[in-house]
Short mmCIF file of C-alpha atoms and ligand atoms in Angstrom, two decimals:
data_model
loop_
_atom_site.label_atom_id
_atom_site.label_comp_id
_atom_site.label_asym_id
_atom_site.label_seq_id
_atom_site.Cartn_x
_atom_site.Cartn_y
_atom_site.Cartn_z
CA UNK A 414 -26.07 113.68 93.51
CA UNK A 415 -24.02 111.96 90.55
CA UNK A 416 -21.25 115.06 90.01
CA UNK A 417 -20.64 114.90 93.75
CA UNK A 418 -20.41 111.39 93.92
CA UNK A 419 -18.37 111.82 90.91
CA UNK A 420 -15.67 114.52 92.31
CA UNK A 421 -15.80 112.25 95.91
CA UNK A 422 -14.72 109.47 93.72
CA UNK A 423 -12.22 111.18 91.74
CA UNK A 424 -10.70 112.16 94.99
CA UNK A 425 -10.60 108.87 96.06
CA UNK A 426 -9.05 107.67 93.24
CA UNK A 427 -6.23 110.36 93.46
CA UNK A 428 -5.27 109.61 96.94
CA UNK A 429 -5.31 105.89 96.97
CA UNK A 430 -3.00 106.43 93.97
CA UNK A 431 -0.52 108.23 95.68
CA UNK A 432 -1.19 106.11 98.97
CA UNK A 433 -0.17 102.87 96.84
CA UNK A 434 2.29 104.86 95.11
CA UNK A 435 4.37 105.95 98.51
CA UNK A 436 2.81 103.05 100.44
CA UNK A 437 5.26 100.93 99.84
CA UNK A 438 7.35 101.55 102.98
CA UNK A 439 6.39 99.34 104.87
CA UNK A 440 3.89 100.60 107.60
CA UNK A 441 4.04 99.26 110.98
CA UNK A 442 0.37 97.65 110.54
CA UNK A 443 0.26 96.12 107.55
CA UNK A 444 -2.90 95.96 105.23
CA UNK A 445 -4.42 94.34 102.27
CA UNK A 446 -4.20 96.84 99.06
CA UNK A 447 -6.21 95.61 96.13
CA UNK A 448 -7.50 99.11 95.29
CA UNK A 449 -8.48 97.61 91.83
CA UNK A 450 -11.49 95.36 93.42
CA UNK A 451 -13.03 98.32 95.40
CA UNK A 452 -12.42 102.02 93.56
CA UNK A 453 -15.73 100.69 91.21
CA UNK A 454 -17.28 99.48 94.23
CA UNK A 455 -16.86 103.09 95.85
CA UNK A 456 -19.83 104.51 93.45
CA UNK A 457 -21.88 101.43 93.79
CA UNK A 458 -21.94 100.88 97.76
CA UNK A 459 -21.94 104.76 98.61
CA UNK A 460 -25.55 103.56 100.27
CA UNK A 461 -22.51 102.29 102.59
CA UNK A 462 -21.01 105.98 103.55
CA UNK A 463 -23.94 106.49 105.93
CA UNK A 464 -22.34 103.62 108.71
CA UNK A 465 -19.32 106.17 108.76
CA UNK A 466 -21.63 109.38 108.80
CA UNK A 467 -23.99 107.74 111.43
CA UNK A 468 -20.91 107.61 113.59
CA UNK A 469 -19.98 110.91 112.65
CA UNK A 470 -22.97 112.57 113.66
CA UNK A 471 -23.13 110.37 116.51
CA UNK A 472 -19.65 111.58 118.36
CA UNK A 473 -20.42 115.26 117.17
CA UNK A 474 -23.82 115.18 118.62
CA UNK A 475 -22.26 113.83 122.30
CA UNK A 476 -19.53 116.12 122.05
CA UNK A 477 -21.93 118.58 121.28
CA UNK A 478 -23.98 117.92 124.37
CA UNK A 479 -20.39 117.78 126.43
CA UNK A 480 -18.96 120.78 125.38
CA UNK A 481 -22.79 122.36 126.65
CA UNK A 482 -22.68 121.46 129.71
CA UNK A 483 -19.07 121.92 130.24
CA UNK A 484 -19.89 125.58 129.27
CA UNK A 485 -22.79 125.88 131.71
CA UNK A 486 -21.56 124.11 134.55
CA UNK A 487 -24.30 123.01 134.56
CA UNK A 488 -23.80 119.59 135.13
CA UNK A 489 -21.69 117.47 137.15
CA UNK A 490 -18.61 116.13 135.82
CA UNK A 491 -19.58 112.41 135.95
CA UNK A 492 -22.36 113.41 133.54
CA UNK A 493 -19.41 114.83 131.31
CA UNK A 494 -17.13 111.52 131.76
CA UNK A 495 -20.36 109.60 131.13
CA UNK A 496 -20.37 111.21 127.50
CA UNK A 497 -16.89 111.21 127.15
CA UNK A 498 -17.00 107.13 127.71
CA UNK A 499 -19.97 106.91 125.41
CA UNK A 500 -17.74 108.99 123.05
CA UNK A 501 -15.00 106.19 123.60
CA UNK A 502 -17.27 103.46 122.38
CA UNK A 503 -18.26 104.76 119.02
CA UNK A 504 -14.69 105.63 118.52
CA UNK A 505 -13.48 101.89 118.97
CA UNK A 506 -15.95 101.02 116.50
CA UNK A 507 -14.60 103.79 113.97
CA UNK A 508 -11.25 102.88 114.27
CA UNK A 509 -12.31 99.32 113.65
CA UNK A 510 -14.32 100.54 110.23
CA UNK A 511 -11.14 102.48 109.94
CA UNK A 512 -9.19 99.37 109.42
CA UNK A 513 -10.58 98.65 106.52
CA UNK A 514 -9.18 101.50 103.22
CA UNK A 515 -12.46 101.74 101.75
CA UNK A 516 -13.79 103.48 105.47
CA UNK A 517 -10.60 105.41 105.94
CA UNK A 518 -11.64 106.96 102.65
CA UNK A 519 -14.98 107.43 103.56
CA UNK A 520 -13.97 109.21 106.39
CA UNK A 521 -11.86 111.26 104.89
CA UNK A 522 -14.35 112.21 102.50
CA UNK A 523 -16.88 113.00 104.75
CA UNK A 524 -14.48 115.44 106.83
CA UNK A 525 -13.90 113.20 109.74
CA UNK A 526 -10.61 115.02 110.84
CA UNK A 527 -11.92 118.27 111.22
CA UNK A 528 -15.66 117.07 112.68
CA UNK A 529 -14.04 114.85 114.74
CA UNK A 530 -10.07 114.77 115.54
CA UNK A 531 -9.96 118.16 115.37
CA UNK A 532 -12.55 118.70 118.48
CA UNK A 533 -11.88 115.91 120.30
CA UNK A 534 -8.31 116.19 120.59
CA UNK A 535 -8.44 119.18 122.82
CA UNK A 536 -10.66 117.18 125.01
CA UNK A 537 -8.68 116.34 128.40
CA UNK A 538 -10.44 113.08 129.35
CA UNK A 539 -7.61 109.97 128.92
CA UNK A 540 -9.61 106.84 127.52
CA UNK A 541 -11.19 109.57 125.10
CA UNK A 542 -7.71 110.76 124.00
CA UNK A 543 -6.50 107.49 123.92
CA UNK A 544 -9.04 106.15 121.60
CA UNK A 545 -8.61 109.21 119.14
CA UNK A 546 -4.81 108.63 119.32
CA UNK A 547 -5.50 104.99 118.44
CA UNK A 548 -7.80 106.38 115.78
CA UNK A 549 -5.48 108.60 114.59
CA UNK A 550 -2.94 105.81 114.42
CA UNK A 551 -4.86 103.65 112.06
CA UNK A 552 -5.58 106.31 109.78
CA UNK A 553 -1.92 106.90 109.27
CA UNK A 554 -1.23 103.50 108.52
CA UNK A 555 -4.26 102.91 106.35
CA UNK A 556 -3.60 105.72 104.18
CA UNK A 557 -0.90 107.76 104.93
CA UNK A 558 -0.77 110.06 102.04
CA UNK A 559 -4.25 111.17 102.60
CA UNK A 560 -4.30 111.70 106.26
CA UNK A 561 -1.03 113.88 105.88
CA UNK A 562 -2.65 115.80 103.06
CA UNK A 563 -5.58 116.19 105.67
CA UNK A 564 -4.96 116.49 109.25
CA UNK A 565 -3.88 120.18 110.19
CA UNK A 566 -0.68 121.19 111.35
CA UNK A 567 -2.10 122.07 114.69
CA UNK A 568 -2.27 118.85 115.68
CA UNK A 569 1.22 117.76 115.85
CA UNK A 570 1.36 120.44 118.59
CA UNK A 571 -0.93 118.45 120.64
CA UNK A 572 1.15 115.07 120.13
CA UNK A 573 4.05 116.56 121.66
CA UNK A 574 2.29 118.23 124.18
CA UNK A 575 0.48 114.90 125.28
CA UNK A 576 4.18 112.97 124.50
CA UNK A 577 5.93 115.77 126.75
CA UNK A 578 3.23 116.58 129.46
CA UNK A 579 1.20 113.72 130.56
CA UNK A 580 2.28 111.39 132.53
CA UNK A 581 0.17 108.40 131.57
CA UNK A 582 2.63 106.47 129.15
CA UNK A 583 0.81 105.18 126.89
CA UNK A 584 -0.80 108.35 125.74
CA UNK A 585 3.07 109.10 125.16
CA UNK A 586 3.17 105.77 123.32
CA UNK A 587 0.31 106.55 121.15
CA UNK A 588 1.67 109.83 120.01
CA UNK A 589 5.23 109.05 119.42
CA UNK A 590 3.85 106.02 117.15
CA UNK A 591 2.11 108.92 115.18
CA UNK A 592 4.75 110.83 115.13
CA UNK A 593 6.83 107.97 114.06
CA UNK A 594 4.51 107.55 110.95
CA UNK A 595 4.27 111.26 110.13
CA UNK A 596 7.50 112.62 110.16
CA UNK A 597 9.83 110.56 108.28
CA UNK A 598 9.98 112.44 104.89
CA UNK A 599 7.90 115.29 105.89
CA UNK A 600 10.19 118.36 106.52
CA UNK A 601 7.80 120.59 106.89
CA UNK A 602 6.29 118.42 109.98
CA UNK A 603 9.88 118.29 111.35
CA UNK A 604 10.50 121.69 111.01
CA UNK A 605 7.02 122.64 113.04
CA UNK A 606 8.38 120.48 115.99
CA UNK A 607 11.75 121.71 115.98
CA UNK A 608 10.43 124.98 116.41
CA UNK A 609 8.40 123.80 119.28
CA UNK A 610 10.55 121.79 120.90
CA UNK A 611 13.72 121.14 119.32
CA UNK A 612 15.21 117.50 120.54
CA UNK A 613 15.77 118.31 123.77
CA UNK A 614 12.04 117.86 124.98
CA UNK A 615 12.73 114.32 123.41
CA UNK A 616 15.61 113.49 125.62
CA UNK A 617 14.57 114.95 128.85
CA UNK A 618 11.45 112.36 128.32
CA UNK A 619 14.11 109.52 128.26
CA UNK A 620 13.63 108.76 131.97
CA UNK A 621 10.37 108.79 131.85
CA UNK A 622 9.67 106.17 129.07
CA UNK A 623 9.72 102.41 129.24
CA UNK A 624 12.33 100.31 126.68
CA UNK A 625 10.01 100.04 123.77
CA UNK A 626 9.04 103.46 123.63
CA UNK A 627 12.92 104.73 123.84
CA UNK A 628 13.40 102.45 120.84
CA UNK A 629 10.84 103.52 119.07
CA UNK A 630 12.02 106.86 119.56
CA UNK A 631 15.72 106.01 118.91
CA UNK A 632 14.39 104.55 115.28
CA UNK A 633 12.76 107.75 114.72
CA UNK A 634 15.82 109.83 115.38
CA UNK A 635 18.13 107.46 113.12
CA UNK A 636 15.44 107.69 110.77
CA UNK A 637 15.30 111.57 110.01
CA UNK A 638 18.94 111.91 110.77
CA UNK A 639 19.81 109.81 107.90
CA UNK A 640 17.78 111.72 106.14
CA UNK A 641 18.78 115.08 106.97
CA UNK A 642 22.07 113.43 105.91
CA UNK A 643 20.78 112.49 102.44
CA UNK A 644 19.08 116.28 102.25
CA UNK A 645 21.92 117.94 102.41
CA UNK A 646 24.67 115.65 100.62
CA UNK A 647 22.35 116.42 97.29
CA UNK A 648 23.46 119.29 95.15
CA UNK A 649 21.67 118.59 92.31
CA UNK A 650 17.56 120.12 93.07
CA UNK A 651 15.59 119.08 90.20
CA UNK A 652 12.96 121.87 90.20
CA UNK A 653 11.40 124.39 92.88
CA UNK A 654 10.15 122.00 94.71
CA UNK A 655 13.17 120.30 95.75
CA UNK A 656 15.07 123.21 96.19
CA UNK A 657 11.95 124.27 98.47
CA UNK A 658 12.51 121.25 100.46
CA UNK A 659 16.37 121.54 100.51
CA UNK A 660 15.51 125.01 101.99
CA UNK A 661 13.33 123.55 104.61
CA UNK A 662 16.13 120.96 106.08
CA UNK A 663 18.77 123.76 105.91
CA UNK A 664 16.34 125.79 108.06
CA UNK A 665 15.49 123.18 110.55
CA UNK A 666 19.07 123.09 110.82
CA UNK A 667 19.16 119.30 112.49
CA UNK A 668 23.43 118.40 111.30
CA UNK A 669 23.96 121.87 112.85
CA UNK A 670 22.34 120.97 116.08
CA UNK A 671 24.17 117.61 115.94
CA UNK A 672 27.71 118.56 116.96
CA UNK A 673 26.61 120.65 120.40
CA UNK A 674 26.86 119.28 123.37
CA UNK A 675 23.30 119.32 124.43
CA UNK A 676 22.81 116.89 121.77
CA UNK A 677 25.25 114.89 121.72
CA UNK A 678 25.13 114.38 125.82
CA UNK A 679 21.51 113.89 125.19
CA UNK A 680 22.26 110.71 122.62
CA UNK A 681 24.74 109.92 125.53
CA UNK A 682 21.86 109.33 127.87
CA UNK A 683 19.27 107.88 125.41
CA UNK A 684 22.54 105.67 124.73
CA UNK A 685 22.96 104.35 128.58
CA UNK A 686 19.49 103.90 128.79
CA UNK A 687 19.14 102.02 125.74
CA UNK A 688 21.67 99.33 126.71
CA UNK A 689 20.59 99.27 130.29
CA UNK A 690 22.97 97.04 131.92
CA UNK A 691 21.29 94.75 134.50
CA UNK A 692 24.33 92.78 136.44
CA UNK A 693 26.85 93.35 133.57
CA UNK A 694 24.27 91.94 131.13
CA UNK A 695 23.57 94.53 128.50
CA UNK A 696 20.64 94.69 126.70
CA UNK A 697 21.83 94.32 123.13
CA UNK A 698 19.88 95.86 120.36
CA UNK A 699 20.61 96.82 116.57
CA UNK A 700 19.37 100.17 117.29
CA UNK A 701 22.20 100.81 119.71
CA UNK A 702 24.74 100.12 116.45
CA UNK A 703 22.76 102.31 114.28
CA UNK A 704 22.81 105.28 116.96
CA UNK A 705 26.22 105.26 117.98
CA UNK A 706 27.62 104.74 113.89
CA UNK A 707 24.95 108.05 112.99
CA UNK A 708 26.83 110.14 116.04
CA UNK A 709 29.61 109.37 115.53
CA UNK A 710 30.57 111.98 112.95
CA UNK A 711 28.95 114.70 115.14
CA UNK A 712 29.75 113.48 118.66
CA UNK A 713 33.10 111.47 118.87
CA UNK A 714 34.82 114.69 119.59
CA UNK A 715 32.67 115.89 122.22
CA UNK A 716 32.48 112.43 124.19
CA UNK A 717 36.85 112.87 124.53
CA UNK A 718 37.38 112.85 128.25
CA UNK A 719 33.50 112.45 129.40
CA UNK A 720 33.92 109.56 132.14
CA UNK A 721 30.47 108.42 131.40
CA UNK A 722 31.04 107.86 127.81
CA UNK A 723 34.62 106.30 128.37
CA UNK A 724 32.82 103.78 130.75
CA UNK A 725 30.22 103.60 127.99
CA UNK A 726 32.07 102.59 125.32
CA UNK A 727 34.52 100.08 126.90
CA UNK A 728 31.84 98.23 128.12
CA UNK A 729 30.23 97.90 124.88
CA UNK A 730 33.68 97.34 123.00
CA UNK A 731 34.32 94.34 125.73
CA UNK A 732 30.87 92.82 125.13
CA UNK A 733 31.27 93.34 121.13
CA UNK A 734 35.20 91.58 121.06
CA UNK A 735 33.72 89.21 123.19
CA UNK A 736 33.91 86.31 120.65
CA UNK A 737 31.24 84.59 123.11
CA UNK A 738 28.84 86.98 121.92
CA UNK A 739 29.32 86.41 118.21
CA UNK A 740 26.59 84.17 117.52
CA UNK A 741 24.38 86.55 119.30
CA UNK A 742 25.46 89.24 117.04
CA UNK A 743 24.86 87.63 113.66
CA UNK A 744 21.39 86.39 115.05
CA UNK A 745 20.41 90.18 115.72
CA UNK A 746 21.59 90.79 112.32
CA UNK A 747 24.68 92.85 113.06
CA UNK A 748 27.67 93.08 110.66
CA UNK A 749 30.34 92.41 113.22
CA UNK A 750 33.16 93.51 111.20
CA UNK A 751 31.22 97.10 111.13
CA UNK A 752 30.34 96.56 114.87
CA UNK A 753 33.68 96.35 115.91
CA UNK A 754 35.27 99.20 113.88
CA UNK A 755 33.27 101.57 114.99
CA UNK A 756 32.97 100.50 118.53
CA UNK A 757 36.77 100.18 118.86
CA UNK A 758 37.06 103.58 117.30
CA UNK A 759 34.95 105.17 120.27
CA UNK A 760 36.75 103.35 122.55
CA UNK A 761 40.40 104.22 121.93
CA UNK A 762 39.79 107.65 120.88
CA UNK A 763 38.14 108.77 123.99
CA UNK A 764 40.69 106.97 125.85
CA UNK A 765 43.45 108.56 124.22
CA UNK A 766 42.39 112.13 125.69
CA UNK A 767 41.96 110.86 128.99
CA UNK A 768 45.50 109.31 129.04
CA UNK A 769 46.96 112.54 127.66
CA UNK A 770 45.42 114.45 130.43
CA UNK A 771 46.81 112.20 132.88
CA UNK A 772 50.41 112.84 132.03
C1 NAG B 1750 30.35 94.55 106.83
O1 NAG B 1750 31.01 95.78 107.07
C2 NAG B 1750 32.24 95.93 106.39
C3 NAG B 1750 32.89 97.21 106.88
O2 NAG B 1750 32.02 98.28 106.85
C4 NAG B 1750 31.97 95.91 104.89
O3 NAG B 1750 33.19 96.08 104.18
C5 NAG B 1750 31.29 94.62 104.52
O4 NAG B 1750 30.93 94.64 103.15
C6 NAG B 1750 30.05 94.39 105.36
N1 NAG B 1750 29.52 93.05 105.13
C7 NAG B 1750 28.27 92.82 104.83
C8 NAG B 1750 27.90 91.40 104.67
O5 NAG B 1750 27.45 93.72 104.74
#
């Protein structure tokens, strides 16, 4: 009993080291961390572990049962959705344990991802898949460096499946925000979803989504595409690993990608849809800023002569010059100096090849 207690606790001790030690980017749930107060506490209340397990065994044993009778057809589906909902239940109260670092550990510990995310995630009932998304969510946030070190692979594949094939949004929502947690920094993550899907399953969603999911997504794009940017502007790789890395963004290839058309008409889109304009109000967001100053390297040339883009632009270089709209600006957070230059440079250069085709 006391050496495995012993290695569990080392364990623990190594990841909420490296949790604390990356943790500081700020999540988008925020939580306590005092790991000082409960690493000794992880020996003494390992009596505790068995809430966690009890729930463990619980949702195995149902899904057990479920996966039996799905087998057999044996029994009628609203016996299935009747487990599935009793399913749903223990998972809310896991993901509220979950909450708390010294469960998320615990569960961890005592396998939860592959007895239970693993499973269940393949499982096509939504206020089941919901729940584990949520569940999945919280881990993430609760201890990132962990979860990443523990969830398989394989799962990403079902985020973007659920985030590009279902059409209940907030199953979409649910996964991007996972997505959103896991990617950033993770090349190797990136890289298994560009595969996949490559951006273009991302855009072609666009339509689909509502505002805050779009900027959710637009965050994540501006995210990894500064850096990709950083990636590859390094020369110097300290040792294999980073040169293992620099290997991995070169092969996912995203500042390649950035200057085709596909891409850059896609942006165009997310773009329009981002500012939305509602009877010649537009919808004015610091993301929008961030997007158009990250394209513009890749996409200013393509956008020459594209009527949509030209109508684009001047509309958002009117509203920016606007000095009505100053006050606005600053309150958003906006350097308007930077707003302006870069919005005035979209404007008269795609203007410019218009004008020259004209004549
Ligand atoms: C605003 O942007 C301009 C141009 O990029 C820059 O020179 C200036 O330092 C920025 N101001 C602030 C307060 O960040």
């Amino acid at each position: 009993m006391v050496p495995i207690l012993l290695s569990s606790y080392l364990i623990a001790v190594a990841f909420v080291v490296a949790d604390i030690r990356e943790g500081e980017e700020p999540n988008k749930i925020s939580f306590e961390e005092n790991a000082h107060s409960f690493i000794p506490s992880e020996l003494k209340n390992a009596v505790e572990n068995l809430d966690i397990e009890n729930s463990l065994q619980e949702v195995e044993n149902i899904a057990i049962s479920a996966e039996k009778s799905r087998k057999e057809g044996i029994l009628p589906t609203e016996y299935a959705d009747e487990l599935h909902n009793r399913m749903v239940v223990i998972l809310e109260v896991i993901t509220e344990q979950l909450k708390d670092k010294i469960n998320a550990y615990r569960f961890l510990n005592s396998k939860g991802v592959d007895r239970i995310i693993t499973p269940i995630i393949g499982i096509n009932h939504d206020p089941l898949r919901k729940q584990l998304l949520i569940l999945i969510k919280t881990l993430f946030n609760v201890a990132p460096i962990t979860t990443n070190a523990l969830i398989p692979i394989s799962v990403v594949d079902k985020l973007l499946d659920i985030f590009e094939n279902d059409d209940n949004l907030a199953l979409k929502a649910h996964a991007l925000d996972i997505m959103y947690v896991w990617l950033p920094n993770n090349p190797v993550i990136q890289a298994r979803v560009m595969k996949l899907k490559g951006l273009e399953s991302f855009y072609n969603q666009i339509s689909k989504l509502d505002i805050t999911v779009i900027h959710t997504l637009v965050d994540l794009f501006n995210k990894i595409l500064a850096e990709h940017v950083r990636a590859r502007k390094t020369q110097t790789q300290r040792n294999k690993e980073d040169y293992e890395m620099m290997q991995i963004y070169q092969m996912i290839g995203l500042i390649e990608r950035m200057s085709t058309p596909q891409v850059c008409n896609g942006l165009l889109n997310i773009l329009e849809a981002l500012m939305s304009f509602k009877n010649d109000h537009i919808q004015i967001s610091p993301l929008i800023f961030e997007l158009v100053k990250n394209t513009k390297p890749f996409c200013l040339k393509m956008y020459k002569g594209n009527v949509k883009a030209i109508d684009l632009f001047e509309k958002l270089y009117k509203f920016v010059s606007n000095w009505h709209n100053r006050d606005l600006m600053v309150s958003i957070g906006l350097n308007i100096t930077e707003v302006i230059t870069v919005i005035e440079d979209f404007a008269i250069n795609l203007k410019e090849h218009e004008n020259r085709d004209e004549f």
